[in-house]
CSV table of C-alpha atoms in Angstrom, one decimal:
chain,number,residue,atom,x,y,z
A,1,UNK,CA,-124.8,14.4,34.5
A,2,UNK,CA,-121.9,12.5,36.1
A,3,UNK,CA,-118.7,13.4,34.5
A,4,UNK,CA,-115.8,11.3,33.8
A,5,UNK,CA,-114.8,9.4,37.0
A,6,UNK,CA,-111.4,8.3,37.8
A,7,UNK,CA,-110.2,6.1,40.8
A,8,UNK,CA,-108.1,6.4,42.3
A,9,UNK,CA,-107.2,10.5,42.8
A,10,UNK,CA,-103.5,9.5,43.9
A,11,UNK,CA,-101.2,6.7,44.7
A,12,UNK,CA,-98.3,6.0,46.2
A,13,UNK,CA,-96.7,3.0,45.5
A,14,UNK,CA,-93.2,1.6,45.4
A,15,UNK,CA,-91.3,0.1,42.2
A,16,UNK,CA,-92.1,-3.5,41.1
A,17,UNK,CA,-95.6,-3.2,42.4
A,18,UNK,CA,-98.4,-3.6,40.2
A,19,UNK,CA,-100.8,-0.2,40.0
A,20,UNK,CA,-104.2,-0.8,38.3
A,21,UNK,CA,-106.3,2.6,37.3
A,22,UNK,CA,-109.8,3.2,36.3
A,23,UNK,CA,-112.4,5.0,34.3
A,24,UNK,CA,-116.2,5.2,33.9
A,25,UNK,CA,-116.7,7.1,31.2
A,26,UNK,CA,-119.6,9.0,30.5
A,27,UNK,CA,-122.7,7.5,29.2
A,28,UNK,CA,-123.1,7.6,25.4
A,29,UNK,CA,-119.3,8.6,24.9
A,30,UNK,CA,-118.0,6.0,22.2
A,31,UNK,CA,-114.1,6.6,22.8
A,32,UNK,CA,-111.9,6.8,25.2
A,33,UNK,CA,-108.5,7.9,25.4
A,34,UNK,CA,-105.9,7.0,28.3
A,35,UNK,CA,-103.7,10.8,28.1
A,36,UNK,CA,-100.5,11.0,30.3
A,37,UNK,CA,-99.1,14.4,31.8
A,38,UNK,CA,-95.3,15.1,32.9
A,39,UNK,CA,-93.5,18.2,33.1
A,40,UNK,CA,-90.7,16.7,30.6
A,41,UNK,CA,-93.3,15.3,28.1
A,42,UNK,CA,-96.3,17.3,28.3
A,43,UNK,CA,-99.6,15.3,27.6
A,44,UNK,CA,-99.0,12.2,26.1
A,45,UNK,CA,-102.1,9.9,24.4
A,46,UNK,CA,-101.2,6.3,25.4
A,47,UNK,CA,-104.2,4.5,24.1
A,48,UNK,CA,-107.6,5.6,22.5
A,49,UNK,CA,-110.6,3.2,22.6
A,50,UNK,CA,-113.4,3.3,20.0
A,51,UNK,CA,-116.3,1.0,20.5
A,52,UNK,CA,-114.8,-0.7,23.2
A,53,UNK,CA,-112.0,-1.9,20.7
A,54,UNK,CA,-108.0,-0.2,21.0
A,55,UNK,CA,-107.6,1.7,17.8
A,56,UNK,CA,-104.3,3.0,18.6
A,57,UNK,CA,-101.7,2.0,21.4
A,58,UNK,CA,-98.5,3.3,20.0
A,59,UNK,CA,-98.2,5.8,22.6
A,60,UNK,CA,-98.1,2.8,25.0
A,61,UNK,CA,-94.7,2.9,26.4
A,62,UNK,CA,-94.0,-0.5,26.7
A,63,UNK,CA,-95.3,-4.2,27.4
A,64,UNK,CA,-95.3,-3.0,31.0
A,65,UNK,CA,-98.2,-1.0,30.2
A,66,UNK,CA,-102.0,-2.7,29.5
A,67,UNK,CA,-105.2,-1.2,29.0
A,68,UNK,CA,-108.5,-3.0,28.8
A,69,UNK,CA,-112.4,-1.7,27.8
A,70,UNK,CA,-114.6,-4.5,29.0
A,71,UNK,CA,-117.4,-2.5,28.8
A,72,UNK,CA,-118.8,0.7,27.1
A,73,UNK,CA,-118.2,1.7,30.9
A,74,UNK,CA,-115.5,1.0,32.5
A,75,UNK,CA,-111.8,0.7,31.2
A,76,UNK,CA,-108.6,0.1,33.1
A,77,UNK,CA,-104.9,0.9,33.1
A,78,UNK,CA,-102.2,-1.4,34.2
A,79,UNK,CA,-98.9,-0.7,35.3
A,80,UNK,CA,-97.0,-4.4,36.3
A,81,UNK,CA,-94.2,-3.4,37.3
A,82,UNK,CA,-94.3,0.3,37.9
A,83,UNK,CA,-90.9,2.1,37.8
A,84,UNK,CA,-90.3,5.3,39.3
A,85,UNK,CA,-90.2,6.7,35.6
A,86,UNK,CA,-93.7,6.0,35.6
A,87,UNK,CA,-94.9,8.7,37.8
A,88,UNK,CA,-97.2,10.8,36.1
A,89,UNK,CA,-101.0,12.2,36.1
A,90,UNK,CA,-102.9,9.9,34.3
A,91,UNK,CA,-105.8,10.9,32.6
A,92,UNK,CA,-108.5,9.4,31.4
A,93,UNK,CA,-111.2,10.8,29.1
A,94,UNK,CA,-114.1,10.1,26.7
A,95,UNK,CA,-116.0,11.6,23.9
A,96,UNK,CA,-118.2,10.8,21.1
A,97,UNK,CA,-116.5,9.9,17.7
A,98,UNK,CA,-116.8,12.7,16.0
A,99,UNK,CA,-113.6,15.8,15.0
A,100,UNK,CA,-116.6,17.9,16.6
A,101,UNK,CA,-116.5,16.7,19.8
A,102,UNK,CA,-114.5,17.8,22.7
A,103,UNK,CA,-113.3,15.4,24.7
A,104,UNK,CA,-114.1,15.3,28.7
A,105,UNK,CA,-112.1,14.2,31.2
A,106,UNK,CA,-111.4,13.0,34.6
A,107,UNK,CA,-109.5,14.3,37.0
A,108,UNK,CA,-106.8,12.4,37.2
A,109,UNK,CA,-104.6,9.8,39.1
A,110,UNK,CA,-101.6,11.3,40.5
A,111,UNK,CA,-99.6,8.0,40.4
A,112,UNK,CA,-95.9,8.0,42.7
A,113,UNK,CA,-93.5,5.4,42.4
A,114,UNK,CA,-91.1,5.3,44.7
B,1,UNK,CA,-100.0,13.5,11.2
B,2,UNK,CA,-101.2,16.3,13.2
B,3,UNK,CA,-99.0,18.6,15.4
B,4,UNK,CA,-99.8,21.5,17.3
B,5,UNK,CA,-97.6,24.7,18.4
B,6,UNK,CA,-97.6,27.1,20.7
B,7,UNK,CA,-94.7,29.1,20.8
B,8,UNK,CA,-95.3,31.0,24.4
B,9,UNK,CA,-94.4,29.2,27.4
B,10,UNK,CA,-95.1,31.5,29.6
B,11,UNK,CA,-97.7,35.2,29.5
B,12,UNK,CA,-98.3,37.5,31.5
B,13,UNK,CA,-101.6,39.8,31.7
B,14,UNK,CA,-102.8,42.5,33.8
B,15,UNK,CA,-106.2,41.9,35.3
B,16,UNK,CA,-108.8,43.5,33.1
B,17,UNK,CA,-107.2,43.6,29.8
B,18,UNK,CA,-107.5,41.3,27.1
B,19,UNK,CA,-104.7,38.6,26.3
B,20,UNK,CA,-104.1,36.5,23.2
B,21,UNK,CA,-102.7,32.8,23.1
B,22,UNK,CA,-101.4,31.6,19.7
B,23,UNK,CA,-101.3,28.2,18.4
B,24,UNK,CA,-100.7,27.5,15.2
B,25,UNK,CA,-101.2,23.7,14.1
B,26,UNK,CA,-100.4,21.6,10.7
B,27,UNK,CA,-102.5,18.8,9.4
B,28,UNK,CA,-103.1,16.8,6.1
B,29,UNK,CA,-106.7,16.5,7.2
B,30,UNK,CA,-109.3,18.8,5.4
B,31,UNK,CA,-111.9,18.7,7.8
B,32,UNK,CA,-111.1,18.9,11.9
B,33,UNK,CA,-111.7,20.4,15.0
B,34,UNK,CA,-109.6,22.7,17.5
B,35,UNK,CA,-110.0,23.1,21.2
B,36,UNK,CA,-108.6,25.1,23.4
B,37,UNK,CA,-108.3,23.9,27.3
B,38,UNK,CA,-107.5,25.2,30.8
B,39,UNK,CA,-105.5,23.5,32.9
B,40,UNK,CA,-105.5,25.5,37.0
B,41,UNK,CA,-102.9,24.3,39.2
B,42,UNK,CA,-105.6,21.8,40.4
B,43,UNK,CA,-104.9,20.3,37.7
B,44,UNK,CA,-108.4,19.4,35.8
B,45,UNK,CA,-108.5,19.8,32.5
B,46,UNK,CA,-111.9,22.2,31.4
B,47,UNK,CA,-112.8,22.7,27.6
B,48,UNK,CA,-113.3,26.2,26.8
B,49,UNK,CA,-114.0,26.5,23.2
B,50,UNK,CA,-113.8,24.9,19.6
B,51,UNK,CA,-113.5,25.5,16.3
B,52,UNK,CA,-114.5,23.6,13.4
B,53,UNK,CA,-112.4,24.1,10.2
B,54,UNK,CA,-115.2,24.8,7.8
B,55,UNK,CA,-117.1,26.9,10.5
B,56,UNK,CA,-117.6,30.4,8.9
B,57,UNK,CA,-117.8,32.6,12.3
B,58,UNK,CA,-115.1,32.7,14.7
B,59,UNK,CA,-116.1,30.9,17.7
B,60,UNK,CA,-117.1,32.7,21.2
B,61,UNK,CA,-117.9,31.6,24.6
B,62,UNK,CA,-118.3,34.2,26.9
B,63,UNK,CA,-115.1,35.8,27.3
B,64,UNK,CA,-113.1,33.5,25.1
B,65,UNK,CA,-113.3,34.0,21.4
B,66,UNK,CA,-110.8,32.2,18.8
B,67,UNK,CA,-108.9,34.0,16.1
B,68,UNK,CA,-109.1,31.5,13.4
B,69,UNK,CA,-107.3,31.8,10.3
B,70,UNK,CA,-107.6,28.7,8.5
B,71,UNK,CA,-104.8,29.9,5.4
B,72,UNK,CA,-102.5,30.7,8.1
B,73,UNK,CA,-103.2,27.6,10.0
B,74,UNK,CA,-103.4,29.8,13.0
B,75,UNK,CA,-106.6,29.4,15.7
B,76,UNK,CA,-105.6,32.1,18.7
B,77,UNK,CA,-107.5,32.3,21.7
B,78,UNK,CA,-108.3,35.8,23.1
B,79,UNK,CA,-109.5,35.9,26.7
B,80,UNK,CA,-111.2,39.5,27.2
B,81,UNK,CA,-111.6,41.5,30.7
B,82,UNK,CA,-108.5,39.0,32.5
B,83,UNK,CA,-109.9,38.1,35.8
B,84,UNK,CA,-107.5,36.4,38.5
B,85,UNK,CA,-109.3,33.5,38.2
B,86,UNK,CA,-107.5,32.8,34.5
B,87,UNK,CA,-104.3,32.1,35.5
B,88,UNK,CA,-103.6,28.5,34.4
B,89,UNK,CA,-102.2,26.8,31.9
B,90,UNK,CA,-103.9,26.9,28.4
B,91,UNK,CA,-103.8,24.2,25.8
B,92,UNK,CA,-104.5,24.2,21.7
B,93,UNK,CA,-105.0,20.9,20.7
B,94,UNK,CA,-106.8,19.1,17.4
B,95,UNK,CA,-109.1,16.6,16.4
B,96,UNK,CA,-108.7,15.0,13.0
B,97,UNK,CA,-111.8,13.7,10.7
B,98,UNK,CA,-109.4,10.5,9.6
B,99,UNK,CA,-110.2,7.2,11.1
B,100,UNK,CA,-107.8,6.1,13.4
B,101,UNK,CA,-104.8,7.8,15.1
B,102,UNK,CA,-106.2,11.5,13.7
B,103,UNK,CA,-109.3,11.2,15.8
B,104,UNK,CA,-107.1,11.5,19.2
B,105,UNK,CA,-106.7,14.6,20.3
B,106,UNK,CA,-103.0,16.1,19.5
B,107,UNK,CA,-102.1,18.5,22.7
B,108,UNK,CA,-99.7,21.9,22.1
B,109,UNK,CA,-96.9,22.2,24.8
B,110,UNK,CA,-99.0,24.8,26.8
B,111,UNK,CA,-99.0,28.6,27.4
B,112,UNK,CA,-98.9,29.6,31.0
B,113,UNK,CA,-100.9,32.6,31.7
B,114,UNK,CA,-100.3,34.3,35.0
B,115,UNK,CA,-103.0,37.2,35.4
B,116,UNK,CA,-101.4,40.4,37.8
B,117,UNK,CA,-103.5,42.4,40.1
């Protein structure tokens, strides 16, 4: 089975630019969660999808920041404008709903702002 | 709310001998799930083992076993027989049974495990 697949692996982008990132989770996973990694913060959770619907965004830094779950497979991340503050791995990851589950994740988008 | 501690930033091991990572965790929950994760210097993020709160049995996978203590909110991992291949960096983290927020998973700060020849 496919895992988690993120697009892109990295980019390089320069501030005020719009970055969009994306996620097919796998098949039959009902959530998915939209993690963050810096050295300063450590992993972050920014948004975490249940059903399709946003359950909890308070980790979303601010309005710069969008997420969006179309679909049971597919979900985006949307940086407009990015800041160089923004650089980060982004992950993206999905399990089923249940305290059992592990979740799986992607392998990342190393996003740069310059 | 759910947090998660691990109070060694940084281990060392020789090859072939056992290591423990400790993480301790609080939560209001009575029912939830720990996971322990490694993270190479690739950078993907691999489960390696959970934990459920009522399980009986300390879990094992292979070389990883957990240490849980439930009273002592304490769920260390112990990697037996070291191999090279371990260094990384190793994350606790927790999965509520509370709708909501608690069903995220809530990440320690990492334990860097550098295994020496």
């Amino acid at each position: 089975d496919a895992g988690v697949i993120q697009s892109p692996r990295h980019e390089v982008t320069e501030m005020g630019q719009e970055v969009t990132l994306r996620c097919k989770p796998i098949s039959g996973h009902n959530s998915l969660f939209w993690y963050r990694q810096t050295m300063m913060r450590g992993l972050e959770l920014l948004i975490y999808f249940n059903n399709n619907v946003p359950i909890d965004d308070s980790g979303m830094p601010e309005d710069r920041f969008s997420a969006k779950m179309p679909n049971a497979s597919f979900s985006t991340l949307k940086i407009q404008p990015s800041e160089p503050r923004d650089s980060a791995v982004y992950f993206c990851a999905s399990s089923r709903d249940r305290e059992r589950s592990p979740l799986h994740f992607g392998n990342g988008t190393r996003l740069t702002v310059t | 709310a759910q947090k998660i501690t691990q109070t060694q930033p940084g281990m060392f091991v020789q090859e072939k001998e056992a290591v423990t990572l400790d993480c301790t965790y609080d939560t209001s929950d009575q029912s939830y799930g720990l996971f322990w994760y490694k993270q190479p210097s690739s950078g993907e993020m691999i489960f390696l083992i959970y934990q459920g709160s009522y399980d009986e049995q300390n879990a094992t996978e292979g070389r990883y076993s957990l240490n849980f203590q439930k009273a002592r909110k304490s769920a260390n991992l112990v990697i037996s027989a070291s191999q090279l291949g371990d260094s990384a960096m190793y994350f606790c983290a927790m999965r509520g049974i509370s709708s909501g927020s608690a069903r995220q998973l809530t990440f320690g700060s990492g334990t860097q495990l550098t295994v020496l020849p």
